[in-house]
mmCIF file of C-alpha atoms in Angstrom:
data_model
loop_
_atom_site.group_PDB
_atom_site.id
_atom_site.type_symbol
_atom_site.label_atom_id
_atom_site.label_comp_id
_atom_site.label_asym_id
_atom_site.label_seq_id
_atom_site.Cartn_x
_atom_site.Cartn_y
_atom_site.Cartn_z
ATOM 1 C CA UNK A 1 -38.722 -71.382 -211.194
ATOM 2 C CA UNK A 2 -36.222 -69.057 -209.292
ATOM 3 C CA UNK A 3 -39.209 -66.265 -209.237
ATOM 4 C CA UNK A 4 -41.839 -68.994 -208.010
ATOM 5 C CA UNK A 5 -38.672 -69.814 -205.292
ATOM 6 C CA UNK A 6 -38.598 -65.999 -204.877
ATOM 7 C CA UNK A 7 -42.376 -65.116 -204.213
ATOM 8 C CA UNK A 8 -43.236 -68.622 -201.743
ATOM 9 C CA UNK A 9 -40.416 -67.235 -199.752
ATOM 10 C CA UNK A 10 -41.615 -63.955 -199.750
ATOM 11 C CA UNK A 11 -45.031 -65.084 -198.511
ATOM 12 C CA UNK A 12 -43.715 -67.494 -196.086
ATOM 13 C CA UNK A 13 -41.702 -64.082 -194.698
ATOM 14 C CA UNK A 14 -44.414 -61.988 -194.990
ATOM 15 C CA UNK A 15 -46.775 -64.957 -192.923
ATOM 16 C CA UNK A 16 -44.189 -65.105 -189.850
ATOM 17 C CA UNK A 17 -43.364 -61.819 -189.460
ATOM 18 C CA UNK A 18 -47.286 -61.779 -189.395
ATOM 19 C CA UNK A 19 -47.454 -64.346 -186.686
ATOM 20 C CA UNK A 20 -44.273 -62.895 -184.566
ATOM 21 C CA UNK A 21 -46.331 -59.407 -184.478
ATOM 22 C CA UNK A 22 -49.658 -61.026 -183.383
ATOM 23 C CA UNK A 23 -47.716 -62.808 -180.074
ATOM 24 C CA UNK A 24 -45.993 -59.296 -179.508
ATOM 25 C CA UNK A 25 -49.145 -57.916 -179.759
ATOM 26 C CA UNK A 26 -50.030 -58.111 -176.202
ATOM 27 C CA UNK A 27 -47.203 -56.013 -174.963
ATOM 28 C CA UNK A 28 -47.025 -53.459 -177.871
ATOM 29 C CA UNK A 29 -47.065 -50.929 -175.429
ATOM 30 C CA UNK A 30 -43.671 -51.480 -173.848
ATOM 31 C CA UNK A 31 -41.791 -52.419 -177.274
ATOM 32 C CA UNK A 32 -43.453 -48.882 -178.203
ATOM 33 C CA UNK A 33 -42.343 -47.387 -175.271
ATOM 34 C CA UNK A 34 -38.373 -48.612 -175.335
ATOM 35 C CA UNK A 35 -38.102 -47.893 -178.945
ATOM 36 C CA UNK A 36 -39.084 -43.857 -178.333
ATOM 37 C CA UNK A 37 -37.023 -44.562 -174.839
ATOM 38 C CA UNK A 38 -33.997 -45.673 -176.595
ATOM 39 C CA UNK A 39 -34.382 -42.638 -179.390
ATOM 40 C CA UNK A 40 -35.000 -40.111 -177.152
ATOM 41 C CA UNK A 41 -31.990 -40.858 -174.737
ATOM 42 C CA UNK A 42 -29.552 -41.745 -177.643
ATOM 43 C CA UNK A 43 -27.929 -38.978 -177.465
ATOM 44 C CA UNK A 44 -27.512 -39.282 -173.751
ATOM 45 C CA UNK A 45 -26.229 -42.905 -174.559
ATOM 46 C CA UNK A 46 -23.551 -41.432 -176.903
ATOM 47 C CA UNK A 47 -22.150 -39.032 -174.464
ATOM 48 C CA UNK A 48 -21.894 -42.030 -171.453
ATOM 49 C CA UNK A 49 -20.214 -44.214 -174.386
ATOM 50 C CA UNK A 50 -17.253 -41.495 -174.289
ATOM 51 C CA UNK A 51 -17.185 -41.344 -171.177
ATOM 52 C CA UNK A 52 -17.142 -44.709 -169.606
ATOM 53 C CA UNK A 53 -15.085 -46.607 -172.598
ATOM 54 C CA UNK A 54 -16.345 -49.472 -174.851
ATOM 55 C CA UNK A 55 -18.003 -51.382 -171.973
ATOM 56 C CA UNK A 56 -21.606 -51.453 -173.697
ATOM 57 C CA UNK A 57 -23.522 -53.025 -170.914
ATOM 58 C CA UNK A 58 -22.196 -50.979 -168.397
ATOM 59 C CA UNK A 59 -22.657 -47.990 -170.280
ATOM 60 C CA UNK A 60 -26.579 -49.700 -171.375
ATOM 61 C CA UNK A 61 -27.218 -49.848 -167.676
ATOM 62 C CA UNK A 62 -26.222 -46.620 -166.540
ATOM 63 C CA UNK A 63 -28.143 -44.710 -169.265
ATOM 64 C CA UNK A 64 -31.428 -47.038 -167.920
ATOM 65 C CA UNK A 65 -30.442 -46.044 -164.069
ATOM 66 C CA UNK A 66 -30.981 -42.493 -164.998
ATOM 67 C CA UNK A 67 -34.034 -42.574 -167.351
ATOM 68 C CA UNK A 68 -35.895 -44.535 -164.591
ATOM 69 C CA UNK A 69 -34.559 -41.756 -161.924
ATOM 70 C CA UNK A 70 -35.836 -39.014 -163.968
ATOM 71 C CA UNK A 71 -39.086 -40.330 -166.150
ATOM 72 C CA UNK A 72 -40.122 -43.421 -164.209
ATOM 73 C CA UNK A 73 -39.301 -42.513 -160.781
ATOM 74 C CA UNK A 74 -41.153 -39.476 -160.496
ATOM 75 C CA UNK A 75 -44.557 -40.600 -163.161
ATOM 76 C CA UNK A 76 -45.043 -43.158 -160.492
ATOM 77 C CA UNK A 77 -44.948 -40.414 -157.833
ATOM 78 C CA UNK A 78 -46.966 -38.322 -160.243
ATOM 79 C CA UNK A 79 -49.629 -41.038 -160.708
ATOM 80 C CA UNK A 80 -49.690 -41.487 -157.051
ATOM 81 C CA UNK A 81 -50.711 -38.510 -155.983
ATOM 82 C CA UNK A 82 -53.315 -37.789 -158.840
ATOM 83 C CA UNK A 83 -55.222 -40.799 -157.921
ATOM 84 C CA UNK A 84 -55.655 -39.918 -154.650
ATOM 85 C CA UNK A 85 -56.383 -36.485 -155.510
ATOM 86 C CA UNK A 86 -59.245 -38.190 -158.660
ATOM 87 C CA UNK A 87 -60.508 -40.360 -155.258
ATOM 88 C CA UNK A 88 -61.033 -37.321 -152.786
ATOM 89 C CA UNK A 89 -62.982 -35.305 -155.733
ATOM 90 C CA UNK A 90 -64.690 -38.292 -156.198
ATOM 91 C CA UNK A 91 -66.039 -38.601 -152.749
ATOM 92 C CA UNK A 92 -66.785 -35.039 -152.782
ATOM 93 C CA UNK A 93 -69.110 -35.156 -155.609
ATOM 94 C CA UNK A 94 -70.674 -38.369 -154.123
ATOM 95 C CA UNK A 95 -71.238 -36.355 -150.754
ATOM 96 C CA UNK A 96 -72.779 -33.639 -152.021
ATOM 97 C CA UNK A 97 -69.632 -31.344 -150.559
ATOM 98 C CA UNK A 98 -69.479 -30.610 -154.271
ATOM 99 C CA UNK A 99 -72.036 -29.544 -155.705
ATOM 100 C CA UNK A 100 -71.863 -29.031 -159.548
ATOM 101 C CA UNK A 101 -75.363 -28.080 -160.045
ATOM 102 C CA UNK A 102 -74.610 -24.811 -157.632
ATOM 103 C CA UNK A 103 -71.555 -23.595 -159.128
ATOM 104 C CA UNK A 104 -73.408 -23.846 -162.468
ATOM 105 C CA UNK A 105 -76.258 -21.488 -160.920
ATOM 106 C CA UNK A 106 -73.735 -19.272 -159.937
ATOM 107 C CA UNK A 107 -71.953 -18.879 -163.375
ATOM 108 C CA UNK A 108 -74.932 -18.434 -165.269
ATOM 109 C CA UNK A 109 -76.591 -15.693 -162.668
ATOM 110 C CA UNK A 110 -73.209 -13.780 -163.312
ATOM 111 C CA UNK A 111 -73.090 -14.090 -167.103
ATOM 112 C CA UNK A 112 -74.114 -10.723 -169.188
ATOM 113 C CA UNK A 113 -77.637 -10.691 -170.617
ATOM 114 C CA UNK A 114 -76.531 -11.792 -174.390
ATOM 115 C CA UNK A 115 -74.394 -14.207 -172.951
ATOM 116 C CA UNK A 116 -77.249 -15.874 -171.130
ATOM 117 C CA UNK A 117 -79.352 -15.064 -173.950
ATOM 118 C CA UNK A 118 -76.621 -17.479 -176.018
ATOM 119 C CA UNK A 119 -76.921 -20.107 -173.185
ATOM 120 C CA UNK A 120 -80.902 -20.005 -173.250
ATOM 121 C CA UNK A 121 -81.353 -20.567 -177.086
ATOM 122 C CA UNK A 122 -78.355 -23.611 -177.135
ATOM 123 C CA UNK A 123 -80.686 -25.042 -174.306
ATOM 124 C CA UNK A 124 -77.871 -25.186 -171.929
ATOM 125 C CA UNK A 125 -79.908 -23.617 -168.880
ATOM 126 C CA UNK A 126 -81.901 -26.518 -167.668
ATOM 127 C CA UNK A 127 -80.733 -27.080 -164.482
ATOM 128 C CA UNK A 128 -82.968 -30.042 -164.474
ATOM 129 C CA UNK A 129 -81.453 -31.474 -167.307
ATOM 130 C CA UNK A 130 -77.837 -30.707 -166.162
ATOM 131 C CA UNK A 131 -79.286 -32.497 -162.515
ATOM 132 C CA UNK A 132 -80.024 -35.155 -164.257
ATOM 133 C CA UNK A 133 -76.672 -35.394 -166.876
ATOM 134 C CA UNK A 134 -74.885 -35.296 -163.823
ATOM 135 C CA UNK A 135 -76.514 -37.627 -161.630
ATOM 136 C CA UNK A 136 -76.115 -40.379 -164.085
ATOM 137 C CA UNK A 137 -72.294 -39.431 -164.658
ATOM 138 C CA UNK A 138 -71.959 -39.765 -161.372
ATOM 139 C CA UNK A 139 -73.509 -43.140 -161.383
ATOM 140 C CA UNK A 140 -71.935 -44.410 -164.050
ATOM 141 C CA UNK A 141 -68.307 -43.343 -162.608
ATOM 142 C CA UNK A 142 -69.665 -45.317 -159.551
ATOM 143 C CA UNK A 143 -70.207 -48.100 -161.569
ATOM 144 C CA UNK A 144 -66.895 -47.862 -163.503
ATOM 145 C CA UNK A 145 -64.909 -47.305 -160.246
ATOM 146 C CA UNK A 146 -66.325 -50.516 -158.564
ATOM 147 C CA UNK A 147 -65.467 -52.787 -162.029
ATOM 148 C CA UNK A 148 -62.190 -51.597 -161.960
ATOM 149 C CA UNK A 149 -61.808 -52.421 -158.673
ATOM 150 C CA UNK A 150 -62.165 -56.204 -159.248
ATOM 151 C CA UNK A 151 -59.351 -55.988 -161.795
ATOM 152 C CA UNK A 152 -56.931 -53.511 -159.767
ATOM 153 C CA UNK A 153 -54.579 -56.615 -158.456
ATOM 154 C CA UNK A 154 -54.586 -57.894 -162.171
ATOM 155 C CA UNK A 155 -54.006 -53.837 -163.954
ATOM 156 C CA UNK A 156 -51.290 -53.482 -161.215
ATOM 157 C CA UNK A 157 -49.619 -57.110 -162.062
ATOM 158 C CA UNK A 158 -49.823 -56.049 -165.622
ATOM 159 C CA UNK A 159 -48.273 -52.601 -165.297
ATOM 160 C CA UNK A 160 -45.616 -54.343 -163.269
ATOM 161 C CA UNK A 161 -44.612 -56.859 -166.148
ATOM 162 C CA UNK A 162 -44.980 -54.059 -168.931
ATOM 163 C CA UNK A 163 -42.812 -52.363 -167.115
ATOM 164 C CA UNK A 164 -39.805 -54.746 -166.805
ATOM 165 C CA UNK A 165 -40.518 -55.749 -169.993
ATOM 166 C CA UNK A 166 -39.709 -52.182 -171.455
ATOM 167 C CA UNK A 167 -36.864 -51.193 -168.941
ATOM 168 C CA UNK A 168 -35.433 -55.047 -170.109
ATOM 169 C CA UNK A 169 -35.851 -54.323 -173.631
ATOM 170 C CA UNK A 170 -34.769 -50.630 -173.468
ATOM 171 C CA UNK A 171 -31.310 -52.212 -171.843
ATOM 172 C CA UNK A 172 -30.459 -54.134 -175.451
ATOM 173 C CA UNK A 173 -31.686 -51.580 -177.759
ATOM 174 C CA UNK A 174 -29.306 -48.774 -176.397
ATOM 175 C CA UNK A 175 -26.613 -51.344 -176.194
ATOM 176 C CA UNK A 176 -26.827 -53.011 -179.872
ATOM 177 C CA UNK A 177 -29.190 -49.877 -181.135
ATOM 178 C CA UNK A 178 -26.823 -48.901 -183.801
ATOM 179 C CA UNK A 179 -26.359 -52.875 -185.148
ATOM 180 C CA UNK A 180 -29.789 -53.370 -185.438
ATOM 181 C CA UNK A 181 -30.798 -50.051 -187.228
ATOM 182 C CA UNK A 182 -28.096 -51.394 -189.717
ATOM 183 C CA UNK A 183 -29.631 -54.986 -189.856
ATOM 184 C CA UNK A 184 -32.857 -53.440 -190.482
ATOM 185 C CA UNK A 185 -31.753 -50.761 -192.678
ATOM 186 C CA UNK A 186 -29.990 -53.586 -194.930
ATOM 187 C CA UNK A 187 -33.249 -55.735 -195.738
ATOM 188 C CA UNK A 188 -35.560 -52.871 -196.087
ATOM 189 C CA UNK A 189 -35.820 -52.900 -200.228
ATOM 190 C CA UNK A 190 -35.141 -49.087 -201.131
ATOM 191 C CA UNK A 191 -32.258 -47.531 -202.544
ATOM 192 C CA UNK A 192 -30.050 -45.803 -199.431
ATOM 193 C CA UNK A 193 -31.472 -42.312 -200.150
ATOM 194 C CA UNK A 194 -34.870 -43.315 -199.397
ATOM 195 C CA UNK A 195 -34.239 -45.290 -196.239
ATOM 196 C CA UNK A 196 -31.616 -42.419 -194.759
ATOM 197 C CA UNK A 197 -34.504 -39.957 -194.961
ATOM 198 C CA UNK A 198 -37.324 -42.224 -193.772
ATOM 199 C CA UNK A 199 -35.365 -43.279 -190.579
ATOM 200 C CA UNK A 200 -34.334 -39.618 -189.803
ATOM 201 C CA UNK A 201 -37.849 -38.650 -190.034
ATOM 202 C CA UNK A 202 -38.392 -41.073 -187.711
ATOM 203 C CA UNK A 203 -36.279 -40.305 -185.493
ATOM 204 C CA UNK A 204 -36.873 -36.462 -185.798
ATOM 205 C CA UNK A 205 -40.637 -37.104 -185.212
ATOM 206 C CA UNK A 206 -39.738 -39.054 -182.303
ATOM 207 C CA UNK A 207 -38.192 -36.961 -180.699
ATOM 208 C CA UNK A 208 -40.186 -34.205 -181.494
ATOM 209 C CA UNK A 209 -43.396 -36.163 -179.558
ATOM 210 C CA UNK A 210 -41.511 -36.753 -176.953
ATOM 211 C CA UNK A 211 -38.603 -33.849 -176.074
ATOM 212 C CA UNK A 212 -40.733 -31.299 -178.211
ATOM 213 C CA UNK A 213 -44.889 -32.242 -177.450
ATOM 214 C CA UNK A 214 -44.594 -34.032 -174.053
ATOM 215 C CA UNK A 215 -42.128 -31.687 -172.570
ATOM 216 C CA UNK A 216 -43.883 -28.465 -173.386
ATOM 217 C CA UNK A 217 -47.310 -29.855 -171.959
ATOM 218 C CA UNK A 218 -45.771 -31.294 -169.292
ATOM 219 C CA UNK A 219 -44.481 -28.063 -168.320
ATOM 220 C CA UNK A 220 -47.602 -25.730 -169.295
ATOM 221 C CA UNK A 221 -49.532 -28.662 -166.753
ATOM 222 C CA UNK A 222 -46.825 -27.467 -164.283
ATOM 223 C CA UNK A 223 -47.597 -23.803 -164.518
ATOM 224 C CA UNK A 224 -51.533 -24.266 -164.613
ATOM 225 C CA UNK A 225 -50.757 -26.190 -161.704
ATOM 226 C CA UNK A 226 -49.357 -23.728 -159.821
ATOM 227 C CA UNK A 227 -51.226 -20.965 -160.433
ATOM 228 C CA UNK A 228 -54.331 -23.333 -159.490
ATOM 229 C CA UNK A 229 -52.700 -23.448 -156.182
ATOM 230 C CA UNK A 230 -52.211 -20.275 -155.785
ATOM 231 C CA UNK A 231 -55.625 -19.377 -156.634
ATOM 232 C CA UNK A 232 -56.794 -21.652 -154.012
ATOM 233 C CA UNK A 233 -58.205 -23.973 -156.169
ATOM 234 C CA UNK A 234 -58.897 -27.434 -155.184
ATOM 235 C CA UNK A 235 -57.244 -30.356 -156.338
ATOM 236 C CA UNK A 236 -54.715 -28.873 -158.177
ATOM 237 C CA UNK A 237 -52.407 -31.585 -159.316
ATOM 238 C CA UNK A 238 -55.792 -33.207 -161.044
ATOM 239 C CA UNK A 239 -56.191 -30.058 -162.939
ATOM 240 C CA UNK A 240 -52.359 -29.962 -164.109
ATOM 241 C CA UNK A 241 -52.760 -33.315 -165.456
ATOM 242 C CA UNK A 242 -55.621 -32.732 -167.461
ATOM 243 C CA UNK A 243 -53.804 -29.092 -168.725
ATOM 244 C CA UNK A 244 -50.851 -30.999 -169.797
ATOM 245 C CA UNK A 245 -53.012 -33.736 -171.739
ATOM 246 C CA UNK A 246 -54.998 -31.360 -173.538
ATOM 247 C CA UNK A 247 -51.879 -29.092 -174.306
ATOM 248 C CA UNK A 248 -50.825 -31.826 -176.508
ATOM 249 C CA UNK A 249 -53.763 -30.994 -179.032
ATOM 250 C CA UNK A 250 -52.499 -28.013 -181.075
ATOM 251 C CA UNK A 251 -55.228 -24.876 -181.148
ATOM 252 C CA UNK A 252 -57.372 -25.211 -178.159
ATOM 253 C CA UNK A 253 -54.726 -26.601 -175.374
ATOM 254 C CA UNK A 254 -55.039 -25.951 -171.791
ATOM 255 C CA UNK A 255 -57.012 -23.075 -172.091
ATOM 256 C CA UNK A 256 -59.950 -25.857 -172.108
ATOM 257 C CA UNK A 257 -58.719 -26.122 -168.620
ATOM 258 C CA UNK A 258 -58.186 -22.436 -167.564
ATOM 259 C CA UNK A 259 -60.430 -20.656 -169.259
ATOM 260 C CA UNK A 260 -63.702 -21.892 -168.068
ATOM 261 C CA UNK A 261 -62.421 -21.449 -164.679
ATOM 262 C CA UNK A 262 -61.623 -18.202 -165.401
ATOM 263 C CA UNK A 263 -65.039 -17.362 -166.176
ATOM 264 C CA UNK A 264 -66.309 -18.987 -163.246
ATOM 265 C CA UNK A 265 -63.830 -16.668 -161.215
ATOM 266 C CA UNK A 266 -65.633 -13.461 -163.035
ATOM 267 C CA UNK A 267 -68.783 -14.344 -162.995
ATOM 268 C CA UNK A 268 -68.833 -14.918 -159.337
ATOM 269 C CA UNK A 269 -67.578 -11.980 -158.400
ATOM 270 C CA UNK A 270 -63.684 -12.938 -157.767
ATOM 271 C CA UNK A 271 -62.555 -10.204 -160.454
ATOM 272 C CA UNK A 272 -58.849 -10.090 -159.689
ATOM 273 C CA UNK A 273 -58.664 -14.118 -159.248
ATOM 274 C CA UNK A 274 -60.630 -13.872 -163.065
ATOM 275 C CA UNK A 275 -58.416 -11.426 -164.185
ATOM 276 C CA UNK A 276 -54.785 -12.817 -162.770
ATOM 277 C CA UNK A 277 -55.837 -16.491 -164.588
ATOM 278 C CA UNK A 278 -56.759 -14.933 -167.890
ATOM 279 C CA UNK A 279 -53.453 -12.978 -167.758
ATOM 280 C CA UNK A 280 -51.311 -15.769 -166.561
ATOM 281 C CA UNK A 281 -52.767 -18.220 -169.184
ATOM 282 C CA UNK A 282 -52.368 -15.805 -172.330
ATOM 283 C CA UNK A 283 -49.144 -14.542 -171.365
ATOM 284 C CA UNK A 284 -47.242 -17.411 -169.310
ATOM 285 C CA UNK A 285 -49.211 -20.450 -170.665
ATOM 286 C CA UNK A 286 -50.012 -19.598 -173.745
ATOM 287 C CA UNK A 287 -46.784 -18.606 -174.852
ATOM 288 C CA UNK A 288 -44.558 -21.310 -173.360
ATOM 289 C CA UNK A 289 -45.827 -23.092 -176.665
ATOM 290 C CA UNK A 290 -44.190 -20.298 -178.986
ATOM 291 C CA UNK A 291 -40.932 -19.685 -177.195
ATOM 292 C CA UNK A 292 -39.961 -23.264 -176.097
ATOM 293 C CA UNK A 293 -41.291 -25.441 -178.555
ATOM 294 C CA UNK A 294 -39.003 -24.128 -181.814
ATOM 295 C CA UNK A 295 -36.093 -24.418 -179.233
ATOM 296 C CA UNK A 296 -37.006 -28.266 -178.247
ATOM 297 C CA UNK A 297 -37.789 -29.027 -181.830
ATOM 298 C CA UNK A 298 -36.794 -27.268 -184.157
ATOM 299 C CA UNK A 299 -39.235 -25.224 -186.571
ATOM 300 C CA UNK A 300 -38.497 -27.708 -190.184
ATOM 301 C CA UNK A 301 -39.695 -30.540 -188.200
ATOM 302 C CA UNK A 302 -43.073 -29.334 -187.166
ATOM 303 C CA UNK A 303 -46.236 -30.704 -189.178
ATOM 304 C CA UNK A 304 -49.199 -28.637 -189.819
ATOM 305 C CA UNK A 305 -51.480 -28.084 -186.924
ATOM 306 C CA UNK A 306 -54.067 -29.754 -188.677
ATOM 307 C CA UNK A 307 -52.261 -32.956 -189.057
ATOM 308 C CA UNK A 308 -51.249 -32.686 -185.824
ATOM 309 C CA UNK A 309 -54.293 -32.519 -184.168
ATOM 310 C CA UNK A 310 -56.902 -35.417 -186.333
ATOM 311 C CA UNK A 311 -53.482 -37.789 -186.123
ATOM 312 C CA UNK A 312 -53.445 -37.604 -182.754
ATOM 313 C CA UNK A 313 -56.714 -37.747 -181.817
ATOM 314 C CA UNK A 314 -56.983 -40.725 -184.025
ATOM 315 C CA UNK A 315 -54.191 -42.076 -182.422
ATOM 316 C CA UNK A 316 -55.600 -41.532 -179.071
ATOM 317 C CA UNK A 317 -58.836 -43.027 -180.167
ATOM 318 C CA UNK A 318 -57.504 -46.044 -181.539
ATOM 319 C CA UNK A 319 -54.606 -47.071 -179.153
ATOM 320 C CA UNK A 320 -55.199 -44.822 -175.942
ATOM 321 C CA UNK A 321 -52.550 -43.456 -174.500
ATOM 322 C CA UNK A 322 -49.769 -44.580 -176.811
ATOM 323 C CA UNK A 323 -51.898 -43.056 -179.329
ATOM 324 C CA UNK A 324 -50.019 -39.803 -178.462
ATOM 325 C CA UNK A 325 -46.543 -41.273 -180.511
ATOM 326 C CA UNK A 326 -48.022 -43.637 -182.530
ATOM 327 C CA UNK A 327 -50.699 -41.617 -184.273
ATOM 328 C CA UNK A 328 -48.588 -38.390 -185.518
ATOM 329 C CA UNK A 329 -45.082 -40.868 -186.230
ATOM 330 C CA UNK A 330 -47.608 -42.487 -188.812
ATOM 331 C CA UNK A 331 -48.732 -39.040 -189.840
ATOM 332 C CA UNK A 332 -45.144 -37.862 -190.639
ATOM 333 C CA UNK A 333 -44.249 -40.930 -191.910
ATOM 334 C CA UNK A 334 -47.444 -40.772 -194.574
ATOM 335 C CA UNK A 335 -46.191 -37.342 -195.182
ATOM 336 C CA UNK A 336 -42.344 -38.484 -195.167
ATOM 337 C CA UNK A 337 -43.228 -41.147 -197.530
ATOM 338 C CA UNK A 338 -44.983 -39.289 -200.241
ATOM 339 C CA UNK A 339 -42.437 -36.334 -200.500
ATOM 340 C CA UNK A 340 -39.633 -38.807 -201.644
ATOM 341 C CA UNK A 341 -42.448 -40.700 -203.897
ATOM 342 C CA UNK A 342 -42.900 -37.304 -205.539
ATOM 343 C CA UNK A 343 -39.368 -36.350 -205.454
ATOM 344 C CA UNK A 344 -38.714 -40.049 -206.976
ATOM 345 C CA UNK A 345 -41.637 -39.388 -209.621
ATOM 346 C CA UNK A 346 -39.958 -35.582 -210.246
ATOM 347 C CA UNK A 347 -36.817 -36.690 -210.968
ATOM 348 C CA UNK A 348 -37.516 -39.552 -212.701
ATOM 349 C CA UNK A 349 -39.754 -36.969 -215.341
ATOM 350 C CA UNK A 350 -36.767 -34.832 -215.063
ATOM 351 C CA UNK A 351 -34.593 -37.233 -216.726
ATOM 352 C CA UNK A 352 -36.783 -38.810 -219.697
ATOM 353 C CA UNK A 353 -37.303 -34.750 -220.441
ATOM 354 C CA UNK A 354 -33.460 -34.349 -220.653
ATOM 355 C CA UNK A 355 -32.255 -34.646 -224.573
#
């Protein structure tokens, strides 16, 4: 009877918890977003705690007042200024002031012969074709832009309220962060071993996506940035925004970014502009990912490459932008959780073997 007690109880658990995630649901994104807030900036909230006393909300506020002065703050600014910078490409393109179709003339006049020779038998010389690919991007962006333009009052209302909801939320899990890792610690069913090493995992992956990933791309974005605008290339903030996104995805990187326009450079006859961005992305770029990255990190906490890379493009695929943390935190929790299975499994064989 007790086990029958046991099990409905279980269900009926199981059912709400079920039902409390599904109302949640719609603003998963800013309960993601405080949690890796309020792990990221724990250590920050540890240092105020000495220093302003045992006043928790005081201390809760004051770490919020500087995470929104120096994430929040300046992403808005950020955003800002690389939508208007997305609009006046745009427009450009639209005008004809841009005109892809040229540029891609140019580069493939200045290739070598067995490069063009590649280009020809992958079918990628059709300027028709590219004409036409492009004219229908363009099109379809059209199209895209003037949808979203309905919605913009509603996307801005809803940033707005995610917003709060996080910077709200963020507030009580610095202050009573430590009582409710304990409350959840306490019902999880494992023995203390196993939940001690899944929640540092957690916590190390955490802050590995965030202080280790993020801040390395943000800063290789920064440098591709600048030497964009040194270069004299237009719309240079767009281009470090899509340098730091891609330098999240181990291998390839921001080269995606710099590269190609490096070629462009050298097949069009700017040599030492060709030249200066190859240099400066192997040598600045490219190695701000080696030097900084064990430093932010650590090198025990860093998953394979591979792992890296299909978990968060997964991630990315499945949840967007919060795909980034969500999709390699499950990854090293998969890989978290099956080490202490097989260390369970190993030790358990260990001690039947034992005379």
């Amino acid at each position: 009877m007790r086990t029958f007690e046991d099990t409905t109880f279980l269900l009926l658990i199981v059912a709400i918890s079920l039902a409390f995630a599904w109302i949640v649901w719609p603003l998963y994104g800013a309960v993601l977003w405080a949690s890796v807030m309020a792990i990221v900036f724990a250590p920050l909230h540890r240092k105020l705690s000495i220093l302003i006393g045992p006043r928790r909300n005081l201390v809760a506020l004051s770490t919020v007042l500087i995470i929104v002065a120096i994430v929040i703050v300046p992403l808005i600014i950020v955003g800002a200024s690389l939508l208007q910078e997305a609009t006046s490409l745009y427009e450009r393109i639209q005008s004809g002031d841009l005109n892809l179709v040229r540029l891609f003339r140019q580069v493939l006049d200045g290739l070598p012969e067995w490069a063009a020779n590649i280009m020809r038998r992958l079918g990628l010389t059709s300027l028709g074709a590219a004409q036409e690919t492009l004219s229908a991007s363009i099109f379809n962006s059209s199209q895209f832009l003037a949808n979203k333009a309905v919605n913009i009052g509603q996307s801005t209302f809803d940033f707005i309220v995610n917003l709060c909801v996080m910077l709200y939320l963020l507030f009580f899990l610095l202050r009573d962060g430590d009582a409710l890792s304990a409350h959840i610690k306490g019902a999880i069913p494992l023995s203390v071993e196993q939940k001690n090493a899944l929640f540092r995992k957690f916590a190390i992956v955490i802050r590995a996506s965030v202080k280790g990933d993020m801040l390395v791309a943000l800063l290789q974005g920064l440098l591709g940035g600048l030497i964009f605008s040194f270069l004299g290339i237009t719309t240079p903030l767009l281009w470090a925004v899509l340098m730091a996104f891609l330098s999240l995805l181990p291998v390839v990187g921001a080269a995606l970014v710099w590269f190609p326009v490096a070629i462009y450079f050298l097949t069009t006859g700017a040599v030492w502009q060709g030249v200066a961005l190859v240099a400066y992305g192997a040598l600045v770029i490219g190695l701000v990912d080696n030097v900084l990255r064990p430093v932010l990190v650590g090198r025990d906490t860093k998953m394979p490459e591979y792992v890296v890379l299909i978990s968060t493009l997964g991630g990315i695929t499945l949840f967007g932008f919060n795909g980034l943390v969500i999709g390699p935190v499950i990854a090293a929790m998969f890989i978290a959780s099956w080490d202490i299975f097989s260390e369970a499994r190993q030790l358990a064989h260990n001690d039947r073997d034992r005379p």
